[in-house]
Tab-separated table of C-alpha atoms in Angstrom:
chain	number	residue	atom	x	y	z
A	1	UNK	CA	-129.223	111.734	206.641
A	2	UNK	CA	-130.724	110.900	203.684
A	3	UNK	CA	-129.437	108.191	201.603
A	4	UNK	CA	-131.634	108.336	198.017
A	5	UNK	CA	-128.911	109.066	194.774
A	6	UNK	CA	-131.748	110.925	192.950
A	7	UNK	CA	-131.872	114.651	193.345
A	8	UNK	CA	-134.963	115.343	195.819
A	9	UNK	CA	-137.137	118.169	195.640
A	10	UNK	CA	-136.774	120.454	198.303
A	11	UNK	CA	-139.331	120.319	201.216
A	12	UNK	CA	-138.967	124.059	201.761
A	13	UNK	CA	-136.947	126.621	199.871
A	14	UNK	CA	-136.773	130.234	200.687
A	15	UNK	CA	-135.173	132.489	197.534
A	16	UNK	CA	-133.267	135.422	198.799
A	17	UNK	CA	-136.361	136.332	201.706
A	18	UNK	CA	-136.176	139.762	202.919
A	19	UNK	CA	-138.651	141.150	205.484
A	20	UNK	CA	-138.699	144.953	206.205
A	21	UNK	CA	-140.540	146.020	209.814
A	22	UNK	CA	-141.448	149.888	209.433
A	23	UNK	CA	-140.950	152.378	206.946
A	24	UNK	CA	-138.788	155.138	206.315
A	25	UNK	CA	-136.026	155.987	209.202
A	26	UNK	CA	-137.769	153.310	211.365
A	27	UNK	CA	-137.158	150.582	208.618
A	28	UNK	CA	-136.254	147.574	210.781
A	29	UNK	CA	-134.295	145.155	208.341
A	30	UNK	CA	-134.889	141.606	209.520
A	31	UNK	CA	-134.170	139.697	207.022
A	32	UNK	CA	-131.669	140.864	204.325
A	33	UNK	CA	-132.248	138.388	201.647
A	34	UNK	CA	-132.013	134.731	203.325
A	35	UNK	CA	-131.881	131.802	200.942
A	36	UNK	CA	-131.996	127.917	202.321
A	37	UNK	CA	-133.079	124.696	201.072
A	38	UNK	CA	-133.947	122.015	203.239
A	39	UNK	CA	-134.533	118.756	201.815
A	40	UNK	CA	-136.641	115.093	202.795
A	41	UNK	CA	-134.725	113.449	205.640
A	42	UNK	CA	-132.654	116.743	206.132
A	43	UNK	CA	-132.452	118.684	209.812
A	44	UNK	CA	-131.469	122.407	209.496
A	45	UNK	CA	-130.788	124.189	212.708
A	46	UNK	CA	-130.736	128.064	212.911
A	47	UNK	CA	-128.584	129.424	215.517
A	48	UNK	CA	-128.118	132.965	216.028
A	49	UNK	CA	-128.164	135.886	218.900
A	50	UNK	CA	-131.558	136.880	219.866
A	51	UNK	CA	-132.587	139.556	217.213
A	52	UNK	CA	-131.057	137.851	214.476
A	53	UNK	CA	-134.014	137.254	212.478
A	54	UNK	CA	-134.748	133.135	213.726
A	55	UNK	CA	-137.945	133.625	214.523
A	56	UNK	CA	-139.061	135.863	211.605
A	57	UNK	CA	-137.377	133.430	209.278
A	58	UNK	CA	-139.528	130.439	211.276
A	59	UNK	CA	-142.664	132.690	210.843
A	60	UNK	CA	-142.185	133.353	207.111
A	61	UNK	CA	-141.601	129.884	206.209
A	62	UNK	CA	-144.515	128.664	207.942
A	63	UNK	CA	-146.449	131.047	205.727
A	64	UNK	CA	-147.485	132.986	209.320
A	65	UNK	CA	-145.674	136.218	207.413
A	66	UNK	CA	-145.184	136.989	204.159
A	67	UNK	CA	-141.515	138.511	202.706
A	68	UNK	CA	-141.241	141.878	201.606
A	69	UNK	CA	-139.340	140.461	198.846
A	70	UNK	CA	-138.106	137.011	197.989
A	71	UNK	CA	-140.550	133.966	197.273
A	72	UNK	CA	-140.972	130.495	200.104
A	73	UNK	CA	-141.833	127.169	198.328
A	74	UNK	CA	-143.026	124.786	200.359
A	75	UNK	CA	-143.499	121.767	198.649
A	76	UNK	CA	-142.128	123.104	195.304
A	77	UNK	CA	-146.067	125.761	195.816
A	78	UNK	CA	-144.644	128.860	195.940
A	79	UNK	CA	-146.883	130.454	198.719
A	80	UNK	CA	-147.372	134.024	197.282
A	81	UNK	CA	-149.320	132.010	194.758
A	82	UNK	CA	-151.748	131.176	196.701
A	83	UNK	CA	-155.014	132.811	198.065
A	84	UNK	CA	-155.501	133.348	201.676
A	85	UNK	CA	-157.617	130.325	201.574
A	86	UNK	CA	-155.481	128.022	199.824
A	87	UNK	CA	-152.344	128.863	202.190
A	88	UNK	CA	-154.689	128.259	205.144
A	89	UNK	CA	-155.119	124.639	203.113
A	90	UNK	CA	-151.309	124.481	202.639
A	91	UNK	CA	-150.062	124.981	206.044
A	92	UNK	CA	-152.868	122.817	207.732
A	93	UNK	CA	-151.601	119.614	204.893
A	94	UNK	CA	-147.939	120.158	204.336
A	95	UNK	CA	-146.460	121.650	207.549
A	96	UNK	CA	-146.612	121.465	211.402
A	97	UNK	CA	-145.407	123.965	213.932
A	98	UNK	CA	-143.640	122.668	217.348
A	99	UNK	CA	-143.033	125.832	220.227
A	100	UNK	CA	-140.965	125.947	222.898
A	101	UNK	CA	-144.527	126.008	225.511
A	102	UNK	CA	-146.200	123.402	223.287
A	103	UNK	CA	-148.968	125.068	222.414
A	104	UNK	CA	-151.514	122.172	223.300
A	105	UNK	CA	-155.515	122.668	223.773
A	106	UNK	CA	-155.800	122.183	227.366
A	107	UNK	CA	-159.582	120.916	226.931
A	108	UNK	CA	-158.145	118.288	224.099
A	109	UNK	CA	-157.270	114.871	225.189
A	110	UNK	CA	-153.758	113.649	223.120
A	111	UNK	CA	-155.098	112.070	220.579
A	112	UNK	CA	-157.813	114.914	219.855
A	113	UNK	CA	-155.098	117.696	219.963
A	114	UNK	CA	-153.635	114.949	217.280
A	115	UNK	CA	-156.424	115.093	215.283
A	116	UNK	CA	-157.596	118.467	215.188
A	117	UNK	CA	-155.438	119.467	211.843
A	118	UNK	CA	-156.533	116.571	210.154
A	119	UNK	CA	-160.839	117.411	211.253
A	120	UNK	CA	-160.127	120.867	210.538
A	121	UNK	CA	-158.791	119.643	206.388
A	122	UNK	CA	-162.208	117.965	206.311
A	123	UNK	CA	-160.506	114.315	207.717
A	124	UNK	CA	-163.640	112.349	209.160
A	125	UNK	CA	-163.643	112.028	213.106
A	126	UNK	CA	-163.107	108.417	212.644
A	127	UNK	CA	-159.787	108.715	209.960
A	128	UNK	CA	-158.837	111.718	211.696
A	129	UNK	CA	-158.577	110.107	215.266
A	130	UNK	CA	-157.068	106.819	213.594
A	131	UNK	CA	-154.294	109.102	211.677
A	132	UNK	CA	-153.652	110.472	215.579
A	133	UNK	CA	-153.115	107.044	216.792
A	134	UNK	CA	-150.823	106.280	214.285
A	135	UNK	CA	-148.825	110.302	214.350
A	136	UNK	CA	-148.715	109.371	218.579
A	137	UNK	CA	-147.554	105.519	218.018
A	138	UNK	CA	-144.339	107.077	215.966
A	139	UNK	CA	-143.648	109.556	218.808
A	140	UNK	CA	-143.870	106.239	221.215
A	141	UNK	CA	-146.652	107.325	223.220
A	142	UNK	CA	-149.710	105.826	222.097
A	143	UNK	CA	-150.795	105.028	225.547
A	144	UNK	CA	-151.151	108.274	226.152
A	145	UNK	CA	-153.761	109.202	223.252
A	146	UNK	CA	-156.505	109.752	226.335
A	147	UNK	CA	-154.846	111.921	228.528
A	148	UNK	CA	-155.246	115.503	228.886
A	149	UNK	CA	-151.869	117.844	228.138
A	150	UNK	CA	-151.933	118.941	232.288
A	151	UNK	CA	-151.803	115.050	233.283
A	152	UNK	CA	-148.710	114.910	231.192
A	153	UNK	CA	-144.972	115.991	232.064
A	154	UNK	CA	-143.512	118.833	229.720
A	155	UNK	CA	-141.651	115.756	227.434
A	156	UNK	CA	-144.641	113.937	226.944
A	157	UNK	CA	-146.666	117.099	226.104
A	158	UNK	CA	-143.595	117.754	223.619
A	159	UNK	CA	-143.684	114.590	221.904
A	160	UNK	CA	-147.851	115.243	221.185
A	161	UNK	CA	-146.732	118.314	219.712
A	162	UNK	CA	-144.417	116.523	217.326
A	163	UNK	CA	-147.080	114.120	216.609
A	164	UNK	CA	-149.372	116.813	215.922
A	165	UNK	CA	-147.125	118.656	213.646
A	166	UNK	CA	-146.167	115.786	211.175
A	167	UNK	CA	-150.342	113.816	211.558
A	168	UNK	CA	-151.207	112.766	208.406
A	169	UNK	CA	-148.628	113.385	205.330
A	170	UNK	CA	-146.963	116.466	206.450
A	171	UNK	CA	-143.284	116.346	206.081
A	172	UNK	CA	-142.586	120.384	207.108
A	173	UNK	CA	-141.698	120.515	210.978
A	174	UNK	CA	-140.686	123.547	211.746
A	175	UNK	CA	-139.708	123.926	215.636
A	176	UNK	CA	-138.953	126.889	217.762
A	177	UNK	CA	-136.589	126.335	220.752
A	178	UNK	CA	-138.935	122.732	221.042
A	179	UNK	CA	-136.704	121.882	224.154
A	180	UNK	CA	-136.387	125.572	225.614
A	181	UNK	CA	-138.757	124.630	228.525
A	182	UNK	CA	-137.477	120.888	229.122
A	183	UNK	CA	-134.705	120.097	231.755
A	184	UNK	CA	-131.287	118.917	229.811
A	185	UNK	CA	-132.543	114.859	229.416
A	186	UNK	CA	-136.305	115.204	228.428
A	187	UNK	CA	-135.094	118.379	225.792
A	188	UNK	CA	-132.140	115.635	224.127
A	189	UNK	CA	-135.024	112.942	224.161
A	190	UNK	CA	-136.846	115.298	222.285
A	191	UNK	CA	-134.413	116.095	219.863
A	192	UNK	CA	-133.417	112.773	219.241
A	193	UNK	CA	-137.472	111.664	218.519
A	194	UNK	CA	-137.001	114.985	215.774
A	195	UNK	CA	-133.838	113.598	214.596
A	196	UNK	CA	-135.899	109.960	213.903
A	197	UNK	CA	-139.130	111.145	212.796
A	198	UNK	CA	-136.611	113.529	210.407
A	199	UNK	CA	-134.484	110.205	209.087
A	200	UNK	CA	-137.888	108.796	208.107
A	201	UNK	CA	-138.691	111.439	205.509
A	202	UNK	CA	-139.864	114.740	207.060
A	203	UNK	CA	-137.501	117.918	206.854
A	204	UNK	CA	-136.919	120.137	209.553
A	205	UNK	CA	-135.732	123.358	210.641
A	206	UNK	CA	-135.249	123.493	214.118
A	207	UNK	CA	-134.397	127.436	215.720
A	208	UNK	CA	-131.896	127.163	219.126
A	209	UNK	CA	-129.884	128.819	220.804
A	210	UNK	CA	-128.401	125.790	222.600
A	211	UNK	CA	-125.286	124.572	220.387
A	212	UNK	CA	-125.667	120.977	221.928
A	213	UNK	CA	-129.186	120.742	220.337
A	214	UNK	CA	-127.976	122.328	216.998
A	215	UNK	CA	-125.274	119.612	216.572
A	216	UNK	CA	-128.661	117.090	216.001
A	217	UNK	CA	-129.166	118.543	212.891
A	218	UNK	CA	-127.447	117.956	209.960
A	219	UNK	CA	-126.297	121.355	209.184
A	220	UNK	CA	-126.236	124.220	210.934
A	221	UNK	CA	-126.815	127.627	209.501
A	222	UNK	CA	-126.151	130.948	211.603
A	223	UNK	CA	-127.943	134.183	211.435
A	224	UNK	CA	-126.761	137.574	212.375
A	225	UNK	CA	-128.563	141.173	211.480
A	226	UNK	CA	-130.793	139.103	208.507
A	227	UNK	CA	-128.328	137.257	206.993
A	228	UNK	CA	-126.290	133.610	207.089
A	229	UNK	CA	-122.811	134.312	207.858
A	230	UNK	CA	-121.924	131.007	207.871
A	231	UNK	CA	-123.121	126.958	207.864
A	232	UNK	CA	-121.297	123.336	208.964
A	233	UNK	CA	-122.354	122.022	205.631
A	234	UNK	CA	-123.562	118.676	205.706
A	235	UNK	CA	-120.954	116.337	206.960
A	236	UNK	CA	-119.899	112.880	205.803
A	237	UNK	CA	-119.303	111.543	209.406
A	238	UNK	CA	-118.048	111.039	212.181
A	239	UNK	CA	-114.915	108.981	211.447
A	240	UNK	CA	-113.044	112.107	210.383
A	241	UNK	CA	-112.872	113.488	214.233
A	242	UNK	CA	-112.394	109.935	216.230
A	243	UNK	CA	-111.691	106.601	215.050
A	244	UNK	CA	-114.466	105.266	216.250
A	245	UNK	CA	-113.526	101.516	215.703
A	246	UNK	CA	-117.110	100.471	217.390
B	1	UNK	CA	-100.716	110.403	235.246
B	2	UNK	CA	-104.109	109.236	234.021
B	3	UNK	CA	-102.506	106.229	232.368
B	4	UNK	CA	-101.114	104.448	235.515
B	5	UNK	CA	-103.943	105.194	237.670
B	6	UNK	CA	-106.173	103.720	235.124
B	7	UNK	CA	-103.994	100.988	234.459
B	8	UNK	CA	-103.656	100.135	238.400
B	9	UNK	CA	-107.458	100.615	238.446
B	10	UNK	CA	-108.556	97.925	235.821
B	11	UNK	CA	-105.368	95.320	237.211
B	12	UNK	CA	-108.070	95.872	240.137
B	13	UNK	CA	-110.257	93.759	238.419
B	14	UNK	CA	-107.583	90.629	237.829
B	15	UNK	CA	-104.470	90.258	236.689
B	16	UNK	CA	-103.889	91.178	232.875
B	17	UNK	CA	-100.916	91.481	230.789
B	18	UNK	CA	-99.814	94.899	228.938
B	19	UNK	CA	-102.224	94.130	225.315
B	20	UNK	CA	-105.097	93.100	227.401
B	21	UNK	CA	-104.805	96.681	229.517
B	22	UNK	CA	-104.689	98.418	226.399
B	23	UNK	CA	-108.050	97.099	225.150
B	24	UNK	CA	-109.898	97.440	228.258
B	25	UNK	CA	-108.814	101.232	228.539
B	26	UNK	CA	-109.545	102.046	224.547
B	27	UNK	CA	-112.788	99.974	224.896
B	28	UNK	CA	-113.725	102.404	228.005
B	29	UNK	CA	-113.184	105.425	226.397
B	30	UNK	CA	-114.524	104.831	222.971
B	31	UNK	CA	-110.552	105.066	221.417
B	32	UNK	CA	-110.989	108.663	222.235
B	33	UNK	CA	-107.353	108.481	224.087
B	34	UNK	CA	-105.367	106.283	221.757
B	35	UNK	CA	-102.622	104.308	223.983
B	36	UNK	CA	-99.583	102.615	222.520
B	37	UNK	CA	-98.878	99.724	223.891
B	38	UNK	CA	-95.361	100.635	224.733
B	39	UNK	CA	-96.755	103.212	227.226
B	40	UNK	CA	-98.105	100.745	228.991
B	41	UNK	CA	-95.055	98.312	229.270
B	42	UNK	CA	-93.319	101.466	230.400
B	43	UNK	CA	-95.796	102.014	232.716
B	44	UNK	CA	-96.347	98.806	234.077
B	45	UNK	CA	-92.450	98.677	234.435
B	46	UNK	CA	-92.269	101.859	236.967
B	47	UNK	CA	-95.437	100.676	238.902
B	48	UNK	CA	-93.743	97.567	239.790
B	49	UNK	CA	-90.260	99.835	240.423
B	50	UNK	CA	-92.999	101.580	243.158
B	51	UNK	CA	-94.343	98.287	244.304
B	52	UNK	CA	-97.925	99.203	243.174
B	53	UNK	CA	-97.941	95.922	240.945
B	54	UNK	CA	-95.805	92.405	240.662
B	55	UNK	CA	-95.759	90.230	237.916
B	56	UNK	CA	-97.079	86.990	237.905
B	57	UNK	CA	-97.389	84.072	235.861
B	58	UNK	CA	-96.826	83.763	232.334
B	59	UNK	CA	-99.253	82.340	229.671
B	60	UNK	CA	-98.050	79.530	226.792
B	61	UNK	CA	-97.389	82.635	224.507
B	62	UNK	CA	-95.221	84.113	227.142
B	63	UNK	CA	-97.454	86.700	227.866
B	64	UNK	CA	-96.166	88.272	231.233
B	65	UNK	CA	-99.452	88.761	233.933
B	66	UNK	CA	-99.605	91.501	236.244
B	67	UNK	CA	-101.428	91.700	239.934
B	68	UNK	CA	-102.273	94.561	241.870
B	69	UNK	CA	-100.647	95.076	245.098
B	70	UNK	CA	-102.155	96.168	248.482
B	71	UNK	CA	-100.092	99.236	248.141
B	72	UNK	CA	-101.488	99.592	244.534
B	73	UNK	CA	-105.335	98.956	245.808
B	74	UNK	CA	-104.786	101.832	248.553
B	75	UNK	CA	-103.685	104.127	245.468
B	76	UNK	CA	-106.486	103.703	243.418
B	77	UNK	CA	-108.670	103.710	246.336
B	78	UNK	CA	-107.482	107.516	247.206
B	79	UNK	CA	-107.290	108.240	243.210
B	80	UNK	CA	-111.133	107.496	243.062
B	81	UNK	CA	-111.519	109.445	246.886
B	82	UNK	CA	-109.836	112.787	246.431
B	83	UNK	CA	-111.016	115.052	243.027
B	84	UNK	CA	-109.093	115.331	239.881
B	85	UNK	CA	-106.362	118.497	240.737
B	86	UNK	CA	-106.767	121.495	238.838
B	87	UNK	CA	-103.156	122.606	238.034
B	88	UNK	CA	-102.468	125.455	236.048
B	89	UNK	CA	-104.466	126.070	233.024
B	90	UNK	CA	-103.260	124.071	230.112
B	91	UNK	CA	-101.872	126.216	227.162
B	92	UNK	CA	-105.419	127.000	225.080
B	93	UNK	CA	-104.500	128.150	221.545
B	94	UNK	CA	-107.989	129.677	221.285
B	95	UNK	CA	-107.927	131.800	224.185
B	96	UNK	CA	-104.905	132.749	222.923
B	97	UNK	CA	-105.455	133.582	219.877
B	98	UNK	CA	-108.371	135.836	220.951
B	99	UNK	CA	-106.326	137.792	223.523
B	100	UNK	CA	-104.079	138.487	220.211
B	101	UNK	CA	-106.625	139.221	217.977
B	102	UNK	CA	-108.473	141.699	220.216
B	103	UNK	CA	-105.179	143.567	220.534
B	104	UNK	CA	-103.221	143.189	217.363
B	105	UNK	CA	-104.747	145.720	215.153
B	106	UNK	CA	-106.091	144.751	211.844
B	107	UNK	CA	-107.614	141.571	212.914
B	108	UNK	CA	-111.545	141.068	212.024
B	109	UNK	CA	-111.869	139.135	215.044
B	110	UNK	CA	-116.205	138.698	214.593
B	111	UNK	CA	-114.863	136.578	211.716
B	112	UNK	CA	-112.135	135.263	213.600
B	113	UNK	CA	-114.779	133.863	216.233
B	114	UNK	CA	-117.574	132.901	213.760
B	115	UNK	CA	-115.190	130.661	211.960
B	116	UNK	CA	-114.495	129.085	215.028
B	117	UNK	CA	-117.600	128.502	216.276
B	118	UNK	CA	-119.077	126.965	212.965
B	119	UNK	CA	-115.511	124.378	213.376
B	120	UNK	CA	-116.524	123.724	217.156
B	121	UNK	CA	-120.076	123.310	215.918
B	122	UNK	CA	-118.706	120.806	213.616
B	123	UNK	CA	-117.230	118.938	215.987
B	124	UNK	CA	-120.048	118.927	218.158
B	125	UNK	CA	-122.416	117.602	215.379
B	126	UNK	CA	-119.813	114.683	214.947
B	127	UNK	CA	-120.046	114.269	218.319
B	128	UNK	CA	-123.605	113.944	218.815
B	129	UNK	CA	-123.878	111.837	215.719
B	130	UNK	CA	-121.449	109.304	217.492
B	131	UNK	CA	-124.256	108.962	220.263
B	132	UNK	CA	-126.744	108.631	217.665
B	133	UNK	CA	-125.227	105.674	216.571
B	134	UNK	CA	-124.933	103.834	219.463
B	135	UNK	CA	-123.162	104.606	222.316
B	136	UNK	CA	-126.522	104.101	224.413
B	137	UNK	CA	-125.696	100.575	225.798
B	138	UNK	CA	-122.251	101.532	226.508
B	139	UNK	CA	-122.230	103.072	229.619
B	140	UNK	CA	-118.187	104.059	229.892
B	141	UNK	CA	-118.410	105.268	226.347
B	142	UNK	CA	-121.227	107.659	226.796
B	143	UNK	CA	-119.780	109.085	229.386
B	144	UNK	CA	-116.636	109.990	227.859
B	145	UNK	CA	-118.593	111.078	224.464
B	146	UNK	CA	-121.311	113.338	226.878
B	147	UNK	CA	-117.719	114.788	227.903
B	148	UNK	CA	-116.562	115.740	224.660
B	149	UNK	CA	-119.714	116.889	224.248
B	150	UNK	CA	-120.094	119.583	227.122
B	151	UNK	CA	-116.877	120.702	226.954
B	152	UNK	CA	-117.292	121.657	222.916
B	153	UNK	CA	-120.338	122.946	223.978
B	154	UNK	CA	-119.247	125.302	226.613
B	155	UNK	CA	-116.150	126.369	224.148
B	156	UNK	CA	-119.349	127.555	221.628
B	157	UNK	CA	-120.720	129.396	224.765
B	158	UNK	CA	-117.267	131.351	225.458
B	159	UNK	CA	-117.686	132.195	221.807
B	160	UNK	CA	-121.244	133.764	222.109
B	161	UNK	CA	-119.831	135.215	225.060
B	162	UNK	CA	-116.914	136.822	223.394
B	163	UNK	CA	-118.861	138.096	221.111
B	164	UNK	CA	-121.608	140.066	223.105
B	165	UNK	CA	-118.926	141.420	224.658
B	166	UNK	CA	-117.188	142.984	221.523
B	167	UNK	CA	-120.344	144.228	220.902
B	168	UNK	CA	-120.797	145.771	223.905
B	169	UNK	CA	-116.956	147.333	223.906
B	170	UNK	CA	-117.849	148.644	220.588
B	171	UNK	CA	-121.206	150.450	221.520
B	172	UNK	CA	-119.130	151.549	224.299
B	173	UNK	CA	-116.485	153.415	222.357
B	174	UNK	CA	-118.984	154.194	219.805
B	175	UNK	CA	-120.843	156.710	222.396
B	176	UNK	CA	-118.082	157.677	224.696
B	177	UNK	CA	-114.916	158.609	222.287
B	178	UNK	CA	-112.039	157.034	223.590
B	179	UNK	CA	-109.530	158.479	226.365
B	180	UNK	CA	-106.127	158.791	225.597
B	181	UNK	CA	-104.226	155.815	225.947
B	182	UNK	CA	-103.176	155.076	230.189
B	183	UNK	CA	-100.043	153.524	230.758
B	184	UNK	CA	-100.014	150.462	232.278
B	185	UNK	CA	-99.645	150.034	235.649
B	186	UNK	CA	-96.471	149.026	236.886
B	187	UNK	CA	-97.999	147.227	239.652
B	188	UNK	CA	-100.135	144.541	237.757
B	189	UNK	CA	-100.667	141.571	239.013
B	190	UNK	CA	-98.301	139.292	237.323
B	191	UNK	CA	-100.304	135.680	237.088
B	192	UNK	CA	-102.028	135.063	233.954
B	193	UNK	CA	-105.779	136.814	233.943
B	194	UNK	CA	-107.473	132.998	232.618
């Protein structure tokens, strides 16, 4: 839902990813040459049956796997340009992971969980912890920022997640099944927080298998055996469908 | 039927002439059931035939008001009491047009459901982004729109659904070649299988 005229560079761009599992007769094909653009203030969902390559595609454009052919760009870097080292640096600055079981450090309070990207790029405690406050103020839960992940319900822990994914200036979230372990309310109040933090400049790419949580994103793109067979495109609106004269 | 049980139902609330009724059921359900305003004349007209409602006075611009009777308060009374009736199931051109494509040969019916599903999906995203936009404080509204959009959403389900199981049929056949062809049975139940 972006509204800038100007062409935007892409937060993430894969070019025709294909990832081979195996060799030989056991060559698992799980992605058969994948290409997507997702752009700043743009939601992508990925729908697909189980064993349709989501997950690897999540994993390879987090940088967690590398293509067997095909380049990622995140950020316009293309990542098999950089060393181990400097993708470390590129995935702890430019993207944020969000998982379905939240992925939290028990022993972390909030705002510490928050922080710990930022410490770990060489942030000072003191900026680190203030960039938390700020990541957990835009997921409305800044009262929170002292409590440990077990004396929160599985929506709260959710929304630190977020917070933790897009701390400091990363605009990447990518988010596996982020409401697979929330009942039906907490999971859309999720979604709806990804769908803001989104319209404020981040990009997304959100994996589901739950159509109702697909239709927050702008488009959606489904997978089958490794490759799209099909997207919504990015729609104009809602008028089309009802006259919605409110 | 819908129509003069929710007209009776909001006449509940005071009387109201025909434009006024119109309003109050569009601004209820978001416009998502467009009435015309002859519809509800025509219904007004055979709810008074059936003594649910009587007209009353008229306005300066002639504007005719209508009041709810007793008769008409017992009737919405038992409308909100007993469950909506489940009749037979409406004519669905999608299930339809699945049970034909499965069986007419020549008919790539993957495709056939993956083009549907990325429509439904489309209408689902529409959907949602109507509740995005607003329909929080509106109580009525979101109801009707969280309607629209668990129904679309279960239609997507069907589709995954259809799918595994064409899958499944096909591994099937694939290891087990198949039998000849059985004739039918000639005693088949006759009532439609959905």
């Amino acid at each position: 839902m972006s509204t800038s005229i100007e062409p935007q560079r892409p937060v993430l761009e894969l070019r025709d990813v294909r990832r081979m599992h195996g060799t030989g007769e056991n060559v698992v094909h799980a992605l058969r040459g994948v290409s997507l653009t997702v752009l700043p203030g743009e939601l992508v969902a990925v729908m697909g049956p189980s064993g349709s390559g989501k997950s690897t595609l999540l994993t390879i454009a987090g940088g967690l796997d590398t293509p067997s052919s095909g380049e990622v760009l995140v950020e316009g870097t293309a990542l098999s340009t950089l060393s181990r080292k400097g993708l470390a640096a590129l995935r702890r600055r430019s993207l944020g992971y969000v998982f379905q079981d939240f992925n939290l450090i028990p022993a972390l309070t909030a705002a510490e969980n928050v922080a710990l990207p930022r410490e770990l790029d060489g942030a000072r405690a003191r900026v680190a912890r203030a960039d938390a406050l700020a990541a957990l103020e835009e997921v409305e839960i800044a009262e929170l920022a002292d409590r440990f992940p077990d004396d929160m319900s599985g929506g709260q822990q959710q929304r630190v997640a977020i917070a933790r994914a897009l701390v400091g200036d990363r605009r990447l979230i990518l988010a596996d099944e982020p409401t697979g372990a929330l009942d039906s309310e907490t999971g859309e109040a999720v979604l709806r927080l990804l769908r803001s933090r989104v319209d404020a400049g981040a990009a997304g790419v959100l994996v589901t298998h739950e159509a109702r949580h697909a239709a927050w994103a702008d488009r959606v793109v489904f997978l089958r055996d490794g490759v799209v067979v099909d997207e919504t495109g990015s729609s104009p609106g809602a008028d089309v469908l009802l006259e919605a004269g409110r | 039927m819908s129509v003069r049980q929710s007209l009776l139902a909001l006449l509940e609330e005071g009387p109201s002439y025909g434009y006024q009724l119109r309003a109050a059921f569009e601004e209820r359900t978001g416009s998502t059931w467009p009435l015309n305003v002859g519809q509800v004349y025509t219904t007004l007209a055979r709810l008074e035939r059936d003594g649910l409602v009587e007209p009353d006075s008229a306005d300066a611009e002639g504007h005719v008001f209508y009041r709810i009777t007793d008769t008409g308060r017992a009737e919405v009374a038992s409308w909100f009491a007993s469950p909506v009736e489940r009749t037979a199931p409406p004519r669905d051109e999608l299930a339809i047009k699945l049970a034909l494509a499965v069986t007419v040969p020549g008919v790539d019916v993957r495709a056939v459901i993956q083009r549907q599903r990325t429509a439904t999906l489309r209408a689902l995203q529409d959907y949602t982004r109507l509740k995005v936009r607003g329909a929080d404080g509106d109580l009525a509204w979101s109801l009707v729109l969280d309607s629209l959009v668990f129904s679309t959403e279960a239609e997507v389900r069907w589709l995954d659904a259809c799918e595994a199981r064409l899958a499944r049929a096909a591994a099937e056949a694939r290891e087990a070649p198949p039998a000849p062809p059985q004739p039918r049975p000639q005693t088949a139940p006759k009532e439609a299988r959905r």
